[in-house]
XYZ file of C-alpha atoms in Angstrom:
555
model
C -163.029 30.664 -121.414
C -160.270 31.747 -118.832
C -156.654 30.808 -119.747
C -154.878 27.890 -117.092
C -152.357 28.987 -114.956
C -149.577 27.343 -117.208
C -150.867 29.381 -120.193
C -150.831 32.569 -118.264
C -147.630 32.088 -116.966
C -145.937 31.645 -120.438
C -148.051 33.660 -122.833
C -149.182 36.832 -120.112
C -146.265 36.917 -117.623
C -142.751 37.523 -118.955
C -141.672 37.839 -115.281
C -141.896 34.154 -114.999
C -140.076 33.776 -118.142
C -137.275 35.764 -117.182
C -136.921 33.636 -113.952
C -136.843 30.740 -115.794
C -134.201 31.943 -118.346
C -132.244 33.193 -115.235
C -132.241 29.569 -113.593
C -131.415 27.997 -117.037
C -128.356 30.327 -117.103
C -127.201 29.622 -113.578
C -127.637 25.989 -114.146
C -125.591 25.738 -117.252
C -122.706 27.966 -116.130
C -122.249 27.297 -112.397
C -121.212 23.509 -112.906
C -118.365 24.377 -115.504
C -117.145 27.328 -114.431
C -113.025 27.273 -114.661
C -110.845 26.926 -111.613
C -107.750 28.772 -112.795
C -107.307 32.022 -114.864
C -108.008 31.262 -118.343
C -105.819 33.732 -120.149
C -102.667 35.910 -119.975
C -105.165 38.937 -119.906
C -106.946 37.063 -116.833
C -103.821 37.338 -114.738
C -103.004 40.702 -115.590
C -106.649 41.648 -114.200
C -105.765 39.887 -111.124
C -102.113 41.535 -110.603
C -103.931 44.780 -111.248
C -106.011 44.207 -108.233
C -102.669 43.781 -106.239
C -100.698 46.462 -107.578
C -102.344 48.809 -110.136
C -99.613 49.426 -112.842
C -100.709 50.236 -116.371
C -97.134 50.490 -117.558
C -96.286 46.945 -116.481
C -99.958 45.736 -118.008
C -101.446 45.231 -114.545
C -104.040 45.172 -116.125
C -102.950 46.197 -119.673
C -104.371 49.444 -121.025
C -106.609 51.244 -120.948
C -107.487 49.697 -117.641
C -110.858 48.194 -116.668
C -111.494 49.751 -113.545
C -115.484 49.113 -113.171
C -114.791 45.475 -114.483
C -112.158 44.963 -111.610
C -114.145 46.517 -109.191
C -117.119 44.270 -109.759
C -114.603 40.987 -109.643
C -113.269 42.337 -106.224
C -116.789 42.695 -104.886
C -117.572 39.178 -105.888
C -114.367 37.444 -104.690
C -115.170 38.886 -101.294
C -118.083 36.578 -101.346
C -116.335 33.493 -103.362
C -112.837 33.911 -101.481
C -111.060 33.350 -104.663
C -110.165 35.970 -107.221
C -110.708 33.635 -110.455
C -114.215 32.733 -108.936
C -114.677 36.486 -108.470
C -113.940 37.361 -112.160
C -115.944 34.166 -113.368
C -118.900 35.596 -111.282
C -118.769 38.643 -113.250
C -119.204 36.603 -116.596
C -121.818 34.774 -115.476
C -123.998 37.635 -114.151
C -123.341 39.319 -117.680
C -124.394 36.308 -119.512
C -127.517 36.150 -117.498
C -128.312 39.892 -117.996
C -127.562 39.567 -121.737
C -129.906 36.387 -121.885
C -132.806 38.510 -120.361
C -132.264 41.667 -122.429
C -132.203 39.530 -125.762
C -135.676 37.912 -124.604
C -136.890 41.567 -124.153
C -135.458 42.112 -127.487
C -137.176 39.628 -129.354
C -140.341 39.964 -127.952
C -140.493 43.202 -129.630
C -139.280 41.386 -132.832
C -142.330 38.785 -132.596
C -145.450 38.093 -131.389
C -144.764 34.915 -129.923
C -143.599 34.904 -126.358
C -142.715 31.306 -126.524
C -140.581 31.540 -129.562
C -138.992 34.470 -127.854
C -138.086 32.393 -124.866
C -136.641 29.684 -126.899
C -134.414 32.408 -128.968
C -133.094 33.514 -125.714
C -132.412 30.286 -124.752
C -130.856 29.547 -128.020
C -128.585 32.419 -127.408
C -127.868 31.448 -123.842
C -126.965 27.729 -124.922
C -124.686 29.207 -128.112
C -121.105 27.533 -127.474
C -119.380 30.982 -128.165
C -121.598 32.909 -125.573
C -121.672 29.663 -122.977
C -117.810 29.427 -123.510
C -117.001 33.078 -122.515
C -119.531 33.050 -119.675
C -117.325 30.634 -118.079
C -114.050 32.469 -118.192
C -112.533 35.175 -116.301
C -112.086 37.714 -119.107
C -114.509 40.745 -119.882
C -115.539 39.956 -123.353
C -118.678 38.585 -122.189
C -119.597 42.035 -120.859
C -119.626 43.467 -124.241
C -122.294 41.053 -125.211
C -124.590 42.607 -122.116
C -123.669 46.098 -123.480
C -124.273 45.272 -127.014
C -128.009 43.711 -126.888
C -128.872 46.638 -124.015
C -127.633 49.066 -126.443
C -129.260 47.631 -129.413
C -132.566 47.097 -127.594
C -132.771 50.784 -126.347
C -131.980 51.941 -129.683
C -134.721 49.963 -131.054
C -137.258 51.347 -128.538
C -136.140 54.935 -129.717
C -136.621 54.275 -133.347
C -139.861 53.120 -132.954
C -141.356 54.997 -129.821
C -139.360 58.145 -130.483
C -139.096 59.038 -126.363
C -136.274 60.856 -125.627
C -136.217 59.415 -121.632
C -134.773 56.223 -123.355
C -131.846 58.169 -125.045
C -131.015 59.227 -121.267
C -130.754 55.397 -120.572
C -128.792 54.481 -123.593
C -126.283 57.568 -122.617
C -125.966 56.143 -119.150
C -125.383 52.687 -120.593
C -122.746 53.572 -122.800
C -120.951 55.938 -120.540
C -120.614 53.375 -117.465
C -119.675 50.468 -120.128
C -116.543 52.453 -120.667
C -115.333 51.529 -117.273
C -115.815 47.982 -117.896
C -114.165 47.934 -121.598
C -113.476 51.206 -122.986
C -113.897 50.175 -126.837
C -117.675 49.282 -126.001
C -118.647 52.901 -125.728
C -116.488 53.634 -128.861
C -118.058 50.954 -130.972
C -121.685 51.336 -129.975
C -121.677 55.221 -130.082
C -122.916 55.066 -133.599
C -126.187 53.432 -132.228
C -126.095 56.833 -129.881
C -125.979 58.663 -132.771
C -128.543 56.634 -134.797
C -130.958 57.273 -131.909
C -129.864 60.851 -131.690
C -130.967 61.319 -135.262
C -134.227 59.544 -134.950
C -135.102 61.662 -132.293
C -134.384 64.977 -134.424
C -136.064 63.808 -137.180
C -139.245 63.364 -135.162
C -138.554 66.461 -133.584
C -138.433 65.057 -130.384
C -134.859 66.659 -129.585
C -134.239 70.122 -128.216
C -131.266 71.942 -126.545
C -132.297 70.850 -123.033
C -132.538 67.301 -123.656
C -129.332 67.303 -125.709
C -127.343 69.191 -122.983
C -128.830 66.671 -120.342
C -127.690 63.747 -122.337
C -124.238 65.161 -122.960
C -123.609 66.112 -119.198
C -124.728 62.628 -118.152
C -122.427 61.233 -120.109
C -119.416 62.945 -119.127
C -120.438 62.909 -115.393
C -120.601 58.971 -115.675
C -117.578 58.749 -117.546
C -115.805 60.906 -114.787
C -117.001 58.449 -112.222
C -114.637 55.781 -113.509
C -112.071 58.139 -115.992
C -110.941 60.254 -113.103
C -109.878 57.374 -110.871
C -108.204 55.431 -113.519
C -106.031 58.384 -114.668
C -105.029 59.011 -110.916
C -104.138 55.240 -110.504
C -102.103 55.431 -113.807
C -100.010 58.134 -112.039
C -101.520 61.001 -113.768
C -102.325 62.432 -117.307
C -99.052 62.036 -118.928
C -98.636 58.337 -117.472
C -101.704 57.454 -118.818
C -101.386 59.087 -122.132
C -97.865 57.189 -122.306
C -99.662 53.853 -121.527
C -102.245 54.218 -124.063
C -99.658 55.246 -126.819
C -97.968 52.301 -126.512
C -100.679 50.159 -126.121
C -101.803 51.334 -129.359
C -98.602 50.871 -131.065
C -98.314 47.410 -129.926
C -102.144 46.691 -130.906
C -102.651 48.253 -134.443
C -98.898 49.134 -135.319
C -98.388 45.527 -136.919
C -101.936 44.815 -137.982
C -103.303 47.861 -139.484
C -103.209 49.252 -143.008
C -103.377 52.950 -141.449
C -100.318 52.298 -139.679
C -98.143 50.763 -142.299
C -99.054 46.928 -142.184
C -99.609 45.249 -145.589
C -102.914 44.623 -147.203
C -101.977 40.906 -146.852
C -102.542 41.258 -143.203
C -106.187 43.026 -143.363
C -107.085 40.081 -146.121
C -105.904 37.498 -143.539
C -107.558 39.159 -140.746
C -110.817 39.241 -142.914
C -110.800 35.403 -143.802
C -109.852 34.911 -139.973
C -112.982 36.793 -138.524
C -114.918 35.013 -141.352
C -113.978 31.859 -139.838
C -114.813 32.841 -136.412
C -118.079 34.229 -137.060
C -119.163 30.776 -138.727
C -118.059 29.450 -135.361
C -120.149 32.106 -133.575
C -123.271 31.478 -135.235
C -122.682 27.886 -135.304
C -125.942 25.679 -135.915
C -128.088 28.822 -136.441
C -126.549 29.102 -139.975
C -129.003 26.515 -141.325
C -132.209 28.220 -139.748
C -133.090 30.605 -142.640
C -132.702 27.882 -145.691
C -134.477 25.062 -143.337
C -137.421 27.678 -142.762
C -137.424 28.146 -146.762
C -137.493 24.634 -147.618
C -139.904 23.405 -145.170
C -142.338 26.752 -145.746
C -142.304 27.347 -149.233
C -143.105 30.752 -149.947
C -142.230 31.991 -146.388
C -140.586 35.625 -146.459
C -137.602 36.135 -144.270
C -138.074 39.913 -144.382
C -140.882 42.490 -144.116
C -141.660 45.925 -145.033
C -140.953 47.173 -141.600
C -137.639 45.524 -141.586
C -136.067 48.860 -143.004
C -135.709 50.031 -138.976
C -134.153 46.726 -138.086
C -132.027 47.022 -141.390
C -130.690 50.566 -140.108
C -130.350 48.959 -136.598
C -128.357 46.111 -137.432
C -125.916 48.101 -139.998
C -125.276 50.243 -137.053
C -124.671 47.702 -134.914
C -122.489 45.245 -136.709
C -120.646 47.586 -139.227
C -118.345 49.789 -136.943
C -116.820 47.046 -134.972
C -116.211 44.723 -138.251
C -114.440 48.073 -139.595
C -112.075 48.172 -136.573
C -111.424 44.535 -136.398
C -110.780 44.352 -139.873
C -108.621 47.546 -140.746
C -107.342 48.604 -137.331
C -107.174 45.655 -134.788
C -108.314 42.454 -133.965
C -107.358 40.510 -130.573
C -108.813 36.998 -129.529
C -112.207 35.609 -130.777
C -113.561 37.375 -127.893
C -113.676 40.717 -129.611
C -116.391 39.564 -131.730
C -118.861 39.756 -128.713
C -119.797 43.082 -129.916
C -121.373 41.727 -132.877
C -122.333 38.087 -131.940
C -125.760 39.064 -130.617
C -126.854 40.839 -133.977
C -125.846 37.686 -136.255
C -126.943 35.069 -133.725
C -130.357 36.626 -133.528
C -130.894 37.451 -137.404
C -130.529 33.811 -138.344
C -132.837 32.424 -135.497
C -135.474 35.346 -136.488
C -136.880 33.363 -139.376
C -138.041 30.422 -137.025
C -139.406 32.706 -134.414
C -141.405 34.734 -137.169
C -142.647 31.209 -138.672
C -144.037 30.369 -135.331
C -146.165 33.780 -135.196
C -148.581 32.056 -137.537
C -150.903 29.192 -136.272
C -149.970 26.953 -138.926
C -146.325 27.157 -138.517
C -146.144 27.563 -134.651
C -145.263 24.092 -133.769
C -142.491 23.745 -136.728
C -141.050 27.205 -135.866
C -140.369 26.253 -132.130
C -139.196 23.131 -133.024
C -136.644 24.392 -135.327
C -135.551 26.421 -132.617
C -135.500 23.746 -130.044
C -133.443 21.551 -132.374
C -130.839 24.560 -132.342
C -130.767 24.726 -128.659
C -129.918 20.837 -128.348
C -127.545 20.954 -130.977
C -125.629 23.852 -129.520
C -125.907 22.233 -125.888
C -124.373 19.005 -127.488
C -121.678 20.702 -129.247
C -120.617 22.598 -126.076
C -120.865 19.583 -123.663
C -119.550 16.685 -126.193
C -117.511 17.965 -129.015
C -113.829 17.399 -128.648
C -114.307 15.350 -125.634
C -111.342 12.779 -124.955
C -113.908 10.051 -124.590
C -114.835 10.634 -128.276
C -111.447 8.812 -129.066
C -113.015 5.611 -128.034
C -115.749 5.933 -130.935
C -113.528 6.237 -134.171
C -116.225 7.461 -136.185
C -117.198 10.437 -133.825
C -113.476 11.024 -133.240
C -112.548 11.195 -137.130
C -115.629 13.436 -137.408
C -114.395 15.902 -134.717
C -110.816 16.095 -136.307
C -112.367 16.571 -139.427
C -114.317 19.575 -138.256
C -111.297 21.113 -136.673
C -109.428 20.945 -139.768
C -112.161 22.990 -141.272
C -112.676 25.305 -138.760
C -110.995 24.683 -135.454
C -112.875 27.513 -133.971
C -115.979 25.449 -133.525
C -114.139 22.900 -131.707
C -112.406 25.592 -129.345
C -115.860 26.684 -127.930
C -116.556 23.763 -125.952
C -116.334 22.306 -122.326
C -113.311 20.231 -123.157
C -111.289 23.130 -123.969
C -112.115 24.869 -120.659
C -111.610 21.470 -118.767
C -108.316 20.636 -120.669
C -106.991 24.117 -119.693
C -107.832 23.602 -116.184
C -106.300 20.075 -115.862
C -103.253 21.211 -117.902
C -102.498 24.062 -115.274
C -103.460 22.058 -112.470
C -100.847 19.105 -113.434
C -98.004 21.497 -114.296
C -97.991 23.384 -111.114
C -98.269 20.227 -108.997
C -95.466 18.583 -110.942
C -93.152 21.561 -110.496
C -94.117 22.093 -106.966
C -92.733 18.963 -106.016
C -89.060 20.919 -106.649
C -87.906 23.140 -104.417
C -88.115 26.742 -105.601
C -84.730 27.675 -104.293
C -83.074 24.891 -106.755
C -85.878 25.247 -109.536
C -86.280 27.803 -112.358
C -89.073 28.221 -114.446
C -88.540 29.102 -118.144
C -91.169 30.120 -120.605
C -90.964 31.482 -123.987
C -92.817 33.624 -126.545
C -92.343 33.728 -130.458
C -90.650 30.139 -130.563
C -91.399 27.241 -133.293
C -91.079 23.816 -133.214
C -91.542 20.648 -135.193
C -94.163 18.073 -133.637
C -92.822 14.610 -133.099
C -92.730 12.704 -136.451
C -92.992 15.612 -138.438
C -90.707 18.129 -140.573
C -93.419 21.216 -140.465
C -92.720 23.915 -138.383
C -95.477 25.538 -136.507
C -95.696 28.448 -134.032
C -95.797 28.164 -130.448
C -99.272 29.781 -129.544
C -99.473 28.802 -125.656
C -97.957 31.667 -123.315
C -97.514 30.514 -119.843
C -94.997 33.452 -118.469
C -98.161 35.130 -116.275
C -99.684 31.897 -115.182
C -96.534 30.598 -114.036
C -95.572 33.676 -112.440
C -99.093 34.331 -110.747
C -99.456 30.781 -109.561
C -95.816 29.776 -108.414
C -94.693 33.258 -106.587
C -91.916 31.574 -104.658
C -90.067 30.586 -108.273
C -88.153 32.403 -110.103
C -89.943 32.669 -113.640
C -88.196 33.824 -116.761
C -89.612 34.314 -120.203
C -87.210 34.198 -123.201
C -88.309 36.171 -126.223
C -88.065 34.464 -129.599
C -84.703 35.213 -131.275
C -84.701 38.968 -130.325
C -82.067 38.652 -127.582
C -84.381 39.733 -124.921
C -86.382 38.109 -121.642
C -88.672 39.023 -118.736
C -87.913 37.933 -115.084
C -90.212 37.925 -112.117
C -90.926 36.578 -108.716
C -93.006 37.086 -105.701
C -95.394 39.024 -108.492
C -92.931 41.668 -109.030
C -93.500 43.641 -112.380
C -91.558 42.248 -115.129
C -89.082 44.131 -116.714
C -87.613 43.702 -120.396
C -84.090 43.113 -120.365
C -82.009 42.860 -123.465
C -79.270 40.272 -123.608
C -78.942 36.137 -123.944
C -76.790 35.833 -120.910
C -79.639 34.957 -118.135
C -78.100 34.906 -114.483
C -79.733 32.346 -112.059
C -79.188 31.569 -108.718
C -76.057 29.428 -107.886
C -78.364 27.132 -106.278
C -80.216 26.085 -108.931
C -80.343 22.258 -109.632
C -83.058 22.117 -112.599
C -84.674 24.377 -115.396
C -88.045 23.458 -116.231
C -89.322 24.559 -119.601
C -93.194 25.596 -119.826
C -94.291 25.583 -123.448
C -96.372 23.860 -126.243
C -93.490 21.723 -127.192
C -89.817 22.321 -127.698
C -88.242 21.415 -131.173
C -85.896 18.220 -131.227
C -82.746 20.386 -132.080
C -83.300 22.474 -128.981
C -83.759 19.459 -126.905
C -80.354 17.670 -128.262
C -78.561 21.215 -127.514
C -79.446 21.551 -124.035
C -79.641 17.781 -123.346
C -83.360 18.355 -121.556
C -85.595 15.300 -120.885
C -89.086 15.735 -121.519
C -92.081 14.563 -119.455
C -95.672 13.705 -120.549
C -98.324 14.207 -117.853
C -101.519 12.410 -117.874
C -104.242 12.511 -118.492
C -103.643 15.922 -119.551
C -101.233 15.091 -122.434
C -99.212 18.173 -121.369
C -95.262 17.992 -121.538
C -92.635 19.611 -119.413
C -88.954 19.754 -120.443
C -86.347 19.474 -117.630
C -82.559 20.612 -117.771
C -80.287 19.212 -115.162
C -78.142 21.717 -113.645
C -76.578 19.754 -111.054
C -72.515 20.060 -111.315
C -73.017 22.616 -114.206
C -72.304 26.473 -114.091
C -74.441 26.980 -117.033
C -76.527 25.597 -120.097
C -77.386 26.431 -123.300
C -80.903 26.625 -124.553
C -82.708 28.363 -127.469
C -80.066 30.827 -128.175
C -79.929 31.936 -124.351
C -77.268 30.967 -121.658
C -78.526 30.254 -118.299
C -75.470 31.064 -115.853
C -75.288 30.586 -112.392
C -74.596 33.695 -110.432
C -73.763 34.308 -106.592
C -75.616 37.264 -106.816
């Protein structure tokens, strides 16, 4: 009996599935794309396109020349730099989803399940979240799954030609995010060892791969070094960045083991949020299908692949440097797939097909609901849902963070703050931001760290205003205007224009003692619930705030 066209579409034509998956990714990413640069690093990428300067972190070292070039290309069509960077994230999300589909097809014999797993990957709140913002972390997810896919094929097929593809991928990945090449280099070494063991590797193949890797690396590294001002300037920028990144957090650079333990615990909480509801898939499969096996004899290859895929990144993040949650993009695909694989394998058997597919479909629905509705302000109208959300936030705030509400709130806050500040003339207004400050929230005596850093955003979106950043209690500050590079100045006396009539402090919150000292007034912006703090300077020559004196000057 001939199969129906519909059956052929899904079970025998992966191209159709790939088109559907592509449409799913585009349909879920484009409507929720952020309108403003999301992060400090996002602004630094944008400033780097105006004036490439690694010394002033435009962008921050080591530089991301291919990533920025791709964003510039997309911005040509979007006519907006942020949209150009977000477009890169969307394309990376799409590419990663398609590679996940190809990878899972080689792990299970049910294409429907492979398609559902790819959908679950695309709907994962962590992956979805970073696919909507102007950051290059999502590029790691594409490189991660692509490198794993090629490595798996090399381990199974022992084809030297696939090593060339892996070499090219890792060499070019360095132009987007240099750490990708280093963190996935063990996969290349594992592939090399597999070919050597199978006697499929000779000197000619090895030399070809080395030359290919060096050549493709030179395509982006040479222009990067030239833009940085030459080898000495490039090395200096790298050294400074390494000291900043690892100097305070790595046991190898003198940091206490307590810092390492805290990082490990934090990474553990992040990984729980990354895998999300997929955590429950293996136990559910074991409960509903007693006697089901989660592992197979041939999984020894997968175990070697998984260990080489995951462990190098975790070692670096725990013992060297761990930045934001986006760093975990290198290991996220491996963990997400590991927890979904039991359900996909259950669907291989006729008696478990419906159940296995249903489990994955439920994962997709719960992931979508989490991203779309979790932490939504509308929950405040439903007490039981709002209390549940707050309880979840107390247990693991990362689960709450990876949501549409976070993206919407960020855009709304920036839009309202910028609109309010622009109501005051730039000639008479100085914007003050801060880093390293602490405050007591209203009605409490508990001190908390100020985690929101607005200097780059205010400087970028308000170029006509003078923007100052005070650096905690260090007695130092930065100042910028018209996107000029910000230099660190030591001193607590900050000169401002003689025409200044008000300071506006843009921060998470200002402690009540600092408010009283400076005589500031706070303004609550609705509906974003974001505060601005205003200090009146009319008729005054100076004002004291947070240990700094802002003094009018004729210069």
